[in-house]
Coordinates of C-alpha atoms and ligand atoms in Angstrom, one line a residue:
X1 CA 3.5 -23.6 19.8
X2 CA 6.6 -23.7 17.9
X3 CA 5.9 -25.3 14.5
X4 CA 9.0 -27.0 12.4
X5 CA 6.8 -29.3 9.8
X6 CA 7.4 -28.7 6.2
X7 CA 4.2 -27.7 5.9
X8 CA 4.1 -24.8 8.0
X9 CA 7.9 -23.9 6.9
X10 CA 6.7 -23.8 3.3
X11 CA 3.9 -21.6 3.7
X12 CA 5.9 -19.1 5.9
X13 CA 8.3 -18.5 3.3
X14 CA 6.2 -17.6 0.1
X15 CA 4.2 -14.6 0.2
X16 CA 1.6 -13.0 -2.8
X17 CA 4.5 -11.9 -4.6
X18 CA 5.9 -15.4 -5.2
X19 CA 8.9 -14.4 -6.0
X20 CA 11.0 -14.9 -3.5
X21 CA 11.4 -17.7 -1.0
X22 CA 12.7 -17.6 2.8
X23 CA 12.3 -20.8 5.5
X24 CA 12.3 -20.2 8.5
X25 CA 13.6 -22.5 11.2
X26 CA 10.3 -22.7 12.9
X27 CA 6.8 -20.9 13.2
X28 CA 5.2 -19.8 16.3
X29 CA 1.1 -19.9 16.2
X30 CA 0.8 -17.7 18.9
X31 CA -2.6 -17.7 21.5
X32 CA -1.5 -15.3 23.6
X33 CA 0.8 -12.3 23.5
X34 CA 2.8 -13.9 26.3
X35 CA 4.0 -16.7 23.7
X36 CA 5.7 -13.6 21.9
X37 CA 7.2 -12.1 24.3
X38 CA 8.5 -15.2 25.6
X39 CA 10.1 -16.1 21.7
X40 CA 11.8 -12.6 21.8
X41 CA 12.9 -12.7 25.4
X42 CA 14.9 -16.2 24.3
X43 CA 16.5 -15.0 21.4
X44 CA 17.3 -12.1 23.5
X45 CA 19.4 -13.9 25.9
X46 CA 21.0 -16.2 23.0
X47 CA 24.8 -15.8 22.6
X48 CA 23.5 -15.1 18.8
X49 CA 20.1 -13.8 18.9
X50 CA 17.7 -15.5 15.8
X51 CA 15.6 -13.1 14.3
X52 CA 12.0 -12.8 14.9
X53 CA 9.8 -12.1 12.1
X54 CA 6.0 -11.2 12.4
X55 CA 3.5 -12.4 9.6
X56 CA 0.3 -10.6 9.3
X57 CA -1.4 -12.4 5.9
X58 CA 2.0 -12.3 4.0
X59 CA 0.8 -9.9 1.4
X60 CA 4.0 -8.9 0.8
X61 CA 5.4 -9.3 -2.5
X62 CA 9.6 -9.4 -2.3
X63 CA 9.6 -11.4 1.2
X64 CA 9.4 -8.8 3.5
X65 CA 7.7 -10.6 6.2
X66 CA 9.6 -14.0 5.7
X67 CA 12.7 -14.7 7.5
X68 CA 15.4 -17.6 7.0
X69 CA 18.6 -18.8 8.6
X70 CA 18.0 -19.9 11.8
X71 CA 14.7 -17.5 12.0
X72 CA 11.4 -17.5 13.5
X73 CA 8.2 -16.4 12.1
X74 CA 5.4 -15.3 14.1
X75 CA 2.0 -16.1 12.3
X76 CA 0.0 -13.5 13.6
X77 CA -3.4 -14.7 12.6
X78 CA -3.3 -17.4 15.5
X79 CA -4.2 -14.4 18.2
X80 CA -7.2 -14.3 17.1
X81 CA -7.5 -11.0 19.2
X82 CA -10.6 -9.4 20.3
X83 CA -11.9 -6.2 18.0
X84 CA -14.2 -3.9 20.4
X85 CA -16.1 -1.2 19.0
X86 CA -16.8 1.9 21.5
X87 CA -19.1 3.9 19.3
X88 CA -19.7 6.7 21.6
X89 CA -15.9 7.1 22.3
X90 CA -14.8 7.4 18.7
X91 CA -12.8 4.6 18.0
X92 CA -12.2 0.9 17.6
X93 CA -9.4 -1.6 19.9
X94 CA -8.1 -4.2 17.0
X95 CA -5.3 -6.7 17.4
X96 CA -2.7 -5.9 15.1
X97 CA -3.2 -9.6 13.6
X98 CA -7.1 -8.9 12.7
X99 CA -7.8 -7.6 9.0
X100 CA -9.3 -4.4 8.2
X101 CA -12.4 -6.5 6.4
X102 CA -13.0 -7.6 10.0
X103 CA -12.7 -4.1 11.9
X104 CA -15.1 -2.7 8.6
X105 CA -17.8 -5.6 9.8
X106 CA -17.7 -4.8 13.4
X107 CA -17.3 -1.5 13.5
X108 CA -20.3 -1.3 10.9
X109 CA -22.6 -3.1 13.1
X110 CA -22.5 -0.5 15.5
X111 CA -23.1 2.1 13.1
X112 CA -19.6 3.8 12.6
X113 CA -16.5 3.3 10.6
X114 CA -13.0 4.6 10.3
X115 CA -12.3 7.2 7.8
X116 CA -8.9 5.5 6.1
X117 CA -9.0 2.1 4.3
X118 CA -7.0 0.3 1.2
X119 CA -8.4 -0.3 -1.7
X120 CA -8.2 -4.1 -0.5
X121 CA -8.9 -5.3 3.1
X122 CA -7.9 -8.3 3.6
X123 CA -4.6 -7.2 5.3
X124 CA -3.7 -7.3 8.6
X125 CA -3.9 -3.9 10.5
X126 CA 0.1 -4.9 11.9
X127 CA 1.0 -4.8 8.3
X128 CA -0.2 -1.9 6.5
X129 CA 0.0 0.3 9.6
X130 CA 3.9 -0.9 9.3
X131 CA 3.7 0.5 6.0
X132 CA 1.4 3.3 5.1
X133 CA -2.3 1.8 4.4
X134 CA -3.2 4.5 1.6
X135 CA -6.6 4.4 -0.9
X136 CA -8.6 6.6 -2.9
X137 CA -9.7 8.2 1.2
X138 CA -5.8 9.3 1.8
X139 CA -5.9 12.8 0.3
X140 CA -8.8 13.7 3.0
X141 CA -8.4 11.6 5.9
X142 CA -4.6 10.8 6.0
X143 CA -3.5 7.1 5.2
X144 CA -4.0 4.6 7.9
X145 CA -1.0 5.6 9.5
X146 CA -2.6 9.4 10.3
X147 CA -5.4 7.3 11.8
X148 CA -4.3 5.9 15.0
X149 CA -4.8 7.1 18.5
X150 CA -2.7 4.4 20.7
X151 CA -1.1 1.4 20.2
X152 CA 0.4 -1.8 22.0
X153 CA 3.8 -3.0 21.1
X154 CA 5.9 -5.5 21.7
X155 CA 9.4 -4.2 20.9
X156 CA 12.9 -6.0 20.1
X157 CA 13.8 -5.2 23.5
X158 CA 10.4 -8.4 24.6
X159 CA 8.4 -5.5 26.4
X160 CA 4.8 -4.9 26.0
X161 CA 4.3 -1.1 25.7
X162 CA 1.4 1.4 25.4
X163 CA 2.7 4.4 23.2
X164 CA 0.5 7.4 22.0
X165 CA 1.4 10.7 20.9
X166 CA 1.4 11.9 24.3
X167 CA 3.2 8.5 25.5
X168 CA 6.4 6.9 24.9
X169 CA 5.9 8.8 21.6
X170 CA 9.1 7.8 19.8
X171 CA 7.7 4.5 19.8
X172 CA 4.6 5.3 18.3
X173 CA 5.8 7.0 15.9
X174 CA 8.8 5.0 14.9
X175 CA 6.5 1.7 14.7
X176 CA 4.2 3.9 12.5
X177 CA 5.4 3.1 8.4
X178 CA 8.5 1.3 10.6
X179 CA 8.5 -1.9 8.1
X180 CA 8.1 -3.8 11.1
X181 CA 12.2 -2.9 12.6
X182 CA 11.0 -1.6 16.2
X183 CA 8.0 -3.4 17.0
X184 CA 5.3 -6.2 17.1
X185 CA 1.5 -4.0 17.3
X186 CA -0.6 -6.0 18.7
X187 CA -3.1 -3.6 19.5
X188 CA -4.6 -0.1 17.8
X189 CA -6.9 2.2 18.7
X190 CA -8.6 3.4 15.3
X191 CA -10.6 6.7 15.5
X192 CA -14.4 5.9 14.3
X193 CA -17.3 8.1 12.8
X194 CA -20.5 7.6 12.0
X195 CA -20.8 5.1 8.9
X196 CA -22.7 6.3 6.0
X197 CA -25.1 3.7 4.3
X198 CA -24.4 4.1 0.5
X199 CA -21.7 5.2 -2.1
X200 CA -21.9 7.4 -5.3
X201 CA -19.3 5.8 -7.5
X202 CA -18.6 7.5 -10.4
X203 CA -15.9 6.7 -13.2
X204 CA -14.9 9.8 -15.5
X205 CA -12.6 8.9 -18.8
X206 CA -9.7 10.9 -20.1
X207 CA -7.6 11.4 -23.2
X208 CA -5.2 14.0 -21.8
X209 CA -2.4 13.6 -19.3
X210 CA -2.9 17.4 -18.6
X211 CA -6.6 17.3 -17.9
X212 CA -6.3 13.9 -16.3
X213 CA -3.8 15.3 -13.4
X214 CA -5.2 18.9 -13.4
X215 CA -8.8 17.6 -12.3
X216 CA -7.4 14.8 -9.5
X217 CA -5.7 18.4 -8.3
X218 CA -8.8 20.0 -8.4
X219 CA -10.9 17.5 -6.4
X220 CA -8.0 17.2 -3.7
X221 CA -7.7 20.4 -3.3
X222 CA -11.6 21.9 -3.7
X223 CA -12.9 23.1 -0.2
X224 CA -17.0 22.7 -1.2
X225 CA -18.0 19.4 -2.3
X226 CA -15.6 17.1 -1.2
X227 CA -15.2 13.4 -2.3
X228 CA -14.7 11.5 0.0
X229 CA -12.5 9.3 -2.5
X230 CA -10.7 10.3 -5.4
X231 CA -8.6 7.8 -7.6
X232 CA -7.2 7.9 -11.0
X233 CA -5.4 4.7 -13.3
X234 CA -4.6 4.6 -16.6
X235 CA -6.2 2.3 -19.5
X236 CA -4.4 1.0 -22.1
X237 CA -4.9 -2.1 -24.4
X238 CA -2.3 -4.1 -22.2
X239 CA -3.9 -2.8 -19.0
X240 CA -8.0 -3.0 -19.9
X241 CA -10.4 -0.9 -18.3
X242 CA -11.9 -3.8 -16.2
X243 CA -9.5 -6.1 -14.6
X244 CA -8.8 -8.8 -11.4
X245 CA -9.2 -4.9 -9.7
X246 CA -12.2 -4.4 -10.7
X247 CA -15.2 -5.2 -13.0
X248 CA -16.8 -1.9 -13.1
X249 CA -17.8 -1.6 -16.8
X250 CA -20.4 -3.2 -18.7
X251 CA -19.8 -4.1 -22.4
X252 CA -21.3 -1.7 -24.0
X253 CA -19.2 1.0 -21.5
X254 CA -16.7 -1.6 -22.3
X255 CA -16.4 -1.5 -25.8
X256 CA -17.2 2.8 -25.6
X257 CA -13.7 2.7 -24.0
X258 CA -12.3 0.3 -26.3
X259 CA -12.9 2.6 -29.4
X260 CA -12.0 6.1 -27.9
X261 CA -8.1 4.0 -26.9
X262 CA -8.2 3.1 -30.9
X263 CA -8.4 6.9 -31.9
X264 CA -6.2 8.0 -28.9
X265 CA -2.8 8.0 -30.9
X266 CA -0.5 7.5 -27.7
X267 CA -2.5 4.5 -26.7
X268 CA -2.9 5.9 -23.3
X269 CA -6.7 6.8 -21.5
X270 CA -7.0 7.9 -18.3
X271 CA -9.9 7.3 -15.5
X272 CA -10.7 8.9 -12.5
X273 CA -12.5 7.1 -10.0
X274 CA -14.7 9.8 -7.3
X275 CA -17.1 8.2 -4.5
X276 CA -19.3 10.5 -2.4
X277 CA -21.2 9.0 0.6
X278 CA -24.0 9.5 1.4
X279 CA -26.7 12.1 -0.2
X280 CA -23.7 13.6 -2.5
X281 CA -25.9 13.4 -5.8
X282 CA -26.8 17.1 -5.6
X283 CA -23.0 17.9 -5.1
X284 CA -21.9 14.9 -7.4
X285 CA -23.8 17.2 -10.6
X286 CA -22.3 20.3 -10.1
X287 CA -18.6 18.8 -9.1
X288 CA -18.5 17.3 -12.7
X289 CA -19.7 20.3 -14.2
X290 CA -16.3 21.7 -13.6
X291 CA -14.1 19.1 -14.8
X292 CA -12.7 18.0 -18.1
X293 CA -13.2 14.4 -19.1
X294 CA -14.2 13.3 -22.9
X295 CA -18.0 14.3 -23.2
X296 CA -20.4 11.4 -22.7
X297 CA -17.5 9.4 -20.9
X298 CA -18.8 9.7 -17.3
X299 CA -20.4 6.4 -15.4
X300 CA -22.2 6.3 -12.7
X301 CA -23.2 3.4 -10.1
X302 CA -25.2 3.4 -6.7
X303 CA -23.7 0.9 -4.3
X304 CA -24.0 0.0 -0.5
X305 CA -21.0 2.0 1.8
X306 CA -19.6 -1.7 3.0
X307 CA -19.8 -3.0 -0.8
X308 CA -17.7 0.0 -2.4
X309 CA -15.3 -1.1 0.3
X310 CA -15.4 -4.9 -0.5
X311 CA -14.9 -3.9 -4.2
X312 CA -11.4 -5.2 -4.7
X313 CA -10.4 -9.3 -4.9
X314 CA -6.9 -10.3 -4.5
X315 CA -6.7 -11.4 -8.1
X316 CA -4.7 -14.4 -9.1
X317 CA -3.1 -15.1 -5.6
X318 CA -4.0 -18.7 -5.7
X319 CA -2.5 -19.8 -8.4
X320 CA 0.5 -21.1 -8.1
X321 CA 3.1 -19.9 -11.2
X322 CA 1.4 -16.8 -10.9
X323 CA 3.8 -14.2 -9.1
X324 CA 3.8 -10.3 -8.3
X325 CA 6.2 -8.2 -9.4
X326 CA 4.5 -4.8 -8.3
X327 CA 6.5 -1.5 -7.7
X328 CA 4.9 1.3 -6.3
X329 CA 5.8 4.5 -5.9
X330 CA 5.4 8.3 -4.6
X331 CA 6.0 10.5 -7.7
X332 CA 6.6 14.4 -7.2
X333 CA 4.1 16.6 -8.7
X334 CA 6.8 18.5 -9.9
X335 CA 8.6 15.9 -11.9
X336 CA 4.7 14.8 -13.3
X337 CA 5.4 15.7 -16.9
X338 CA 8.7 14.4 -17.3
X339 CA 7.7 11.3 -15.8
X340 CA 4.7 11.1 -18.4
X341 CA 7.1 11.5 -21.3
X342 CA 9.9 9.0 -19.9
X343 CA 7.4 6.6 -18.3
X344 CA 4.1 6.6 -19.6
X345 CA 4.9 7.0 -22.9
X346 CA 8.1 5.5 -23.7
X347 CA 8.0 2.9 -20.9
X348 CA 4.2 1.8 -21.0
X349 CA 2.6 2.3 -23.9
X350 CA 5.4 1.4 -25.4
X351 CA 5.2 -2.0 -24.2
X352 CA 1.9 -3.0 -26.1
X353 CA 4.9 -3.2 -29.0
X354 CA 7.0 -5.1 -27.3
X355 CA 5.8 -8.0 -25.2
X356 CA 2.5 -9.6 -25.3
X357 CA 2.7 -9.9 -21.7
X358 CA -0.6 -8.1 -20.1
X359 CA 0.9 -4.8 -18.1
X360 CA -2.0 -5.2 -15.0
X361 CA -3.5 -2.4 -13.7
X362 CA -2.1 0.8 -13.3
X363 CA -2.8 3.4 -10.0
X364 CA -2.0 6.9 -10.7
X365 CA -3.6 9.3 -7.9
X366 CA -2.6 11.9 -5.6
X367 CA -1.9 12.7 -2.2
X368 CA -1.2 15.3 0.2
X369 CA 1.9 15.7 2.5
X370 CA 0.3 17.7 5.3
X371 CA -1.9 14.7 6.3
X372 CA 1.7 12.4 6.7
X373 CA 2.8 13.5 9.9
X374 CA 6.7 14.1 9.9
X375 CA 7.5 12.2 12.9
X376 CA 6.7 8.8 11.3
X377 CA 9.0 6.5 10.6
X378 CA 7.2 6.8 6.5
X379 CA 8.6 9.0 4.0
X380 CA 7.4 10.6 0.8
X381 CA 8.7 13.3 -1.9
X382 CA 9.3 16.5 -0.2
X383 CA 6.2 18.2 -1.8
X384 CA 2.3 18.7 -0.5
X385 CA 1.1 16.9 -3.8
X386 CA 2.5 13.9 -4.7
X387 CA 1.0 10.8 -6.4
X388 CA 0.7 7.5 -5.8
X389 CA 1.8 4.7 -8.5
X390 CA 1.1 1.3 -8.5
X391 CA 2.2 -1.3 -11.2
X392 CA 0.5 -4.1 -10.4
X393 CA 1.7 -6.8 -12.6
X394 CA 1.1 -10.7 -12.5
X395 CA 3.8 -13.0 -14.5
X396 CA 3.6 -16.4 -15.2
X397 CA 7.1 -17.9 -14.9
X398 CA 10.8 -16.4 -13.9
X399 CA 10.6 -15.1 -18.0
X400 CA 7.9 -12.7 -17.3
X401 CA 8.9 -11.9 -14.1
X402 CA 12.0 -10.9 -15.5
X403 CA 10.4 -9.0 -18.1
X404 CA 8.2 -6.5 -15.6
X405 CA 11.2 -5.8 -13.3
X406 CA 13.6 -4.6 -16.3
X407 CA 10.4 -2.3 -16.6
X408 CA 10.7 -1.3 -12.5
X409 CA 14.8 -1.2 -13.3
X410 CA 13.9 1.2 -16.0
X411 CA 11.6 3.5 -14.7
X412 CA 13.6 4.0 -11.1
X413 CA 16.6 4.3 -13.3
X414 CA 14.8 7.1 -15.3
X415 CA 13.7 9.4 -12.0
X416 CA 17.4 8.7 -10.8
X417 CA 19.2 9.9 -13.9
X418 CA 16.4 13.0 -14.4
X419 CA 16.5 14.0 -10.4
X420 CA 12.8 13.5 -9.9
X421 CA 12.5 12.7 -5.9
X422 CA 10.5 9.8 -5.9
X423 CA 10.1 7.3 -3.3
X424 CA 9.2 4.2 -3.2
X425 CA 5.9 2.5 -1.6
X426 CA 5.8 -0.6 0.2
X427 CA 10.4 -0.4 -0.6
X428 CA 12.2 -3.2 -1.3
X429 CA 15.9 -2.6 -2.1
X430 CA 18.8 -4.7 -2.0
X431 CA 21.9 -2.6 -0.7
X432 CA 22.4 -1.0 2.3
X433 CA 23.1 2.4 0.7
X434 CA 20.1 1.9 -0.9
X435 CA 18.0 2.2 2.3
X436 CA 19.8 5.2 4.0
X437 CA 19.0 6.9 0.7
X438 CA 15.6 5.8 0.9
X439 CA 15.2 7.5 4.5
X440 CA 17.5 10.1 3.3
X441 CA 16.9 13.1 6.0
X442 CA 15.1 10.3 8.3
X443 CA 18.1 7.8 8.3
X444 CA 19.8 8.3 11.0
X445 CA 16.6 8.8 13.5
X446 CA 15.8 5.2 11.9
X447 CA 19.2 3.9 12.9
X448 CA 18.9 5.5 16.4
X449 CA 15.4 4.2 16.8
X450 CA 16.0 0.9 15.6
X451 CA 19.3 0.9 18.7
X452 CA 16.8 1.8 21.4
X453 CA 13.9 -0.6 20.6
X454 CA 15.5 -3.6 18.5
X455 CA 19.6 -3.0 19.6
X456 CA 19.5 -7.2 18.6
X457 CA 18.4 -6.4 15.4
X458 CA 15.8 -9.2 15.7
X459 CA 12.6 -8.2 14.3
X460 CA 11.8 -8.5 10.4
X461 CA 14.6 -9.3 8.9
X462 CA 13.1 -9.6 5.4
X463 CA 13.8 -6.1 4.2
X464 CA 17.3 -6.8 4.7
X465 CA 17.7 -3.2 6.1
X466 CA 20.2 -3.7 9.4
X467 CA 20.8 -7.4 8.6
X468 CA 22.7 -7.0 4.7
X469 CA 22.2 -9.6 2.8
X470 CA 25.1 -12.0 1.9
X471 CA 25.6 -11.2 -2.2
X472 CA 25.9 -7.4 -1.6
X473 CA 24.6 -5.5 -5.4
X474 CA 25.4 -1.7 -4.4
X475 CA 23.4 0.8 -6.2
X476 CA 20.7 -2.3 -8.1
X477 CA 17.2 -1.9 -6.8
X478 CA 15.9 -4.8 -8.4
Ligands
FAD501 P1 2.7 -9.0 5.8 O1 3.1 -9.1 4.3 O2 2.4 -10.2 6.5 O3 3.9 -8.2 6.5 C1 4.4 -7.0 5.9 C2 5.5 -6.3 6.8 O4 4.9 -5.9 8.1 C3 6.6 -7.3 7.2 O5 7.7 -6.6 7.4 C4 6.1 -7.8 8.6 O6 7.2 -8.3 9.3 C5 5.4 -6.6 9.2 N1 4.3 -6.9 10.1 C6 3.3 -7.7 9.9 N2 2.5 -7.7 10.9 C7 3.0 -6.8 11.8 C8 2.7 -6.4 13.1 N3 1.6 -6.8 13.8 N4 3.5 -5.5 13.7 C9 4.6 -5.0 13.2 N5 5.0 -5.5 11.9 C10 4.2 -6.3 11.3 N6 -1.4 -1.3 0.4 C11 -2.0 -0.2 0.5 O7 -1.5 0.7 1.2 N7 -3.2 0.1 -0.1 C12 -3.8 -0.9 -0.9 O8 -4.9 -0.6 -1.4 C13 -3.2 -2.2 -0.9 N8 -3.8 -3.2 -1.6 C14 -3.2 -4.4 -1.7 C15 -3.8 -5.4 -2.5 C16 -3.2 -6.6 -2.6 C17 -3.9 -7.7 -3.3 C18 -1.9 -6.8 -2.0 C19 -1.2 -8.1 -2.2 C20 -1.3 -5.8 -1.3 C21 -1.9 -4.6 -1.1 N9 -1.3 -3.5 -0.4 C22 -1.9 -2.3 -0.3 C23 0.0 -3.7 0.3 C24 -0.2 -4.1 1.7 O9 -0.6 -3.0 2.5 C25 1.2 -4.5 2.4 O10 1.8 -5.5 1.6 C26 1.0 -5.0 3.8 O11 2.2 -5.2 4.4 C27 0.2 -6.3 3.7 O12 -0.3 -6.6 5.0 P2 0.0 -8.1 5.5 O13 -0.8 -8.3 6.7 O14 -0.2 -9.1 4.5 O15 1.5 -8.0 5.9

């Protein structure tokens, strides 16, 4: 099942971020878990193990799930494993290598659903529970990370283990947010409820940073009429109002927002995005009462649950001089209006003067620390409310690309020379000193963790985080 045509190489070592490039020695289309544990079990007993690197849909943007030198990736897809819905016990068994469009399809079909989604589902469950899995649902029901009952694993060490929080524990909560060092999941158990049928989508339009964060507090924090999805972004004429995201707005919405940006003098708008399931329109009225968006800028749509879900495309993913130079990041509320001043407004907006290049859509929203659970191997700012940045840029070219991460450079370098605790989402970093301050107070449980269930330090090597890379650039994230 080991694949070494160029074919197959090639596609192994690009991912949607097209940026960076990785070939493996070979790829392993698995059919059954035995094929992986066999792969790690070899490179176990090697003189000089080859690492093993585990592919969900390579929706990774800086090559975190590619591997080269030697390496082998594991195209996780090929399981094909069985999703089984158990309605009246409360959750849903999914392979790791199944996507969470899939577990919303079969899970829906027997009238249930989990809680905690992305904004975009065509993801493997391996990867984002190796990473976080947040959306607009985090605030209230955790991110997908919060949401898991059991797992199986394959570790570094090529044994198939069951962990939970009651058993083997470590492991479960090492692979959970682990960026794939400890383990291969290649099953979860996903806690279910009952699936409502239809969405309230509403879109609300801001000219005020204040109001803007104040009122995504609010509706995370309100204990009577709760959405069950809150999300905020911000507009600005190099980052429209409808985008690959999303094509919400109709033109004459469309060109409502177009005129309030022209009067707005910092060129910045602000939208907050609220859902409520099912029969939430009685609580939908008086929730807005209380909040402060620019009169007559509130939009309303009434969608099916499983197409509010479906809402976001992958964008320009196809094409192929089209890459991703995205940086996310977990911003302390504490730091929120230096961070407006140094990188909304003299980072972003400023932009629409320098560069004609299109910014992308921008994610501002918040999220709450007591539904991360401590033990994980994730980390965020050391506050309850923190929010949750994504720069989502496409570039045509190594120019542009070039162009969006001196704007990452910038803004990390900004939050590092002001103090503000951020961390970053989905990391990628190219030091070694980098990463233990990216763990910071978790570092050295990572280190141990990573000695007990990978002490080859096999598995994903694409994160560069126990394997350094050869040209070593101390203290440059990008
Ligand atoms: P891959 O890119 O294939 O792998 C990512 C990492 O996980 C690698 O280190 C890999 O080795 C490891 N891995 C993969 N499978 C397994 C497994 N079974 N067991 C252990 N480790 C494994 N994230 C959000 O949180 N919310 C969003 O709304 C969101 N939207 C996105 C939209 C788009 C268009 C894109 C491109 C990304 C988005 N992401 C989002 C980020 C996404 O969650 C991560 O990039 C995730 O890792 C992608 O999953 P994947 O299956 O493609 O993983």
């Amino acid at each position: 099942r080991l694949h070494t045509d160029t074919d197959s190489l090639s596609r192994a070592s690009a991912d949607y971020g097209n940026l960076i490039r990785e070939t493996p020695s070979a790829v392993l289309r698995p059919s059954s878990l035995d094929d992986i544990l066999t792969l790690l079990e070899f490179s176990n007993n090697c003189s000089a193990p080859f690492h093993v690197s585990p592919r969900g849909r390579g929706h990774s943007v800086r090559g975190q799930a590619a591997a080269g030198g030697g390496a082998v990736v594991v195209d996780m897809a090929s399981l094909g494993s069985p999703i089984s819905v158990d309605a009246s016990g409360g959750y849903v068994d999914v392979g790791g290598d199944r996507t969470w469009d899939e577990v919303l399809r079969a899970a829906v079909r027997e009238g249930v659903a989990p809680g905690s989604w992305t904004d975009y589902l065509h993801l493997s469950v391996g990867g984002t529970l190796s990473n976080g899995g947040i959306s607009g649902q985090s605030f209230r029901y955790g991110p997908q990370i919060s949401n898991v009952l059991e797992m199986d694993v394959i570790t570094g060490n090529g044994e198939l283990v069951t962990c939970s929080p009651e058993r083997n524990s470590d492991l479960f909560y090492a692979v959970l947010g682990g960026l794939g060092q400890f383990g291969i999941i290649t099953r979860a158990r996903i806690p279910v409820q009952p699936a409502p049928t239809r969405a309230k989508w509403v879109r609300l339009i801001y000219n005020d940073f204040r109001n803007f964060t104040k009122d995504q507090e609010h509706l995370i924090s309100t204990t009577t009429n709760v959405p069950n999805y809150v999300e905020g972004s911000i507009i600005t004429s190099h980052s429209p109002a409808n985008n690959w995201r999303s094509s919400y707005y109709s033109p004459t919405q469309l060109s409502k927002i177009a005129s309030l940006l022209r009067e707005t003098p910092t060129g910045l708008l602000y939208s907050i995005e609220i859902v409520m399931y099912d029969g939430g329109d009685r609580d939908l009225e008086s929730l807005l009462r209380n909040l402060d968006f620019v009169p007559g800028m509130a939009f309303v749509k009434d969608v099916g649950f499983v197409d509010f879900l479906s809402r976001v495309g992958n964008g320009a993913a196809e094409e192929e001089d089209v890459s991703h130079p995205w940086m996310n990041l977990f911003v302390p509320k504490s730091g929120l209006m230096e961070f407006y001043d140094g990188v909304f407004v003299d980072v972003i907006a400023a932009h629409r003067h320098a560069t004609t290049t299109p910014f992308g859509p921008i994610l501002f929203y918040p999220l709450r620390r007591n539904k991360w659970d401590d033990r994980m191997s994730a980390v965020t700012p050391p506050e309850e409310i923190f929010y949750a940045l994504g720069l989502l840029h496409s570039s045509r070219g190594q120019r542009e690309a070039a162009i969006f991460d001196r704007v990452n450079a910038k803004i990390m370098e900004f939050c590092n020379k002001r103090g503000i605790e951020t961390k970053q989402y989905l990391p990628y970093y190219k030091s070694p000193a980098n990463w233990a301050a990216h763990y910071g107070q978790k570092w050295e449980d990572f280190q141990r963790r990573k000695k007990t269930f990978d002490p080859n330090r096999i598995l994903s090597p694409g994160h560069f985080i126990f394997n350094p890379r050869d040209e070593q650039e101390e203290g440059d994230v990008w």
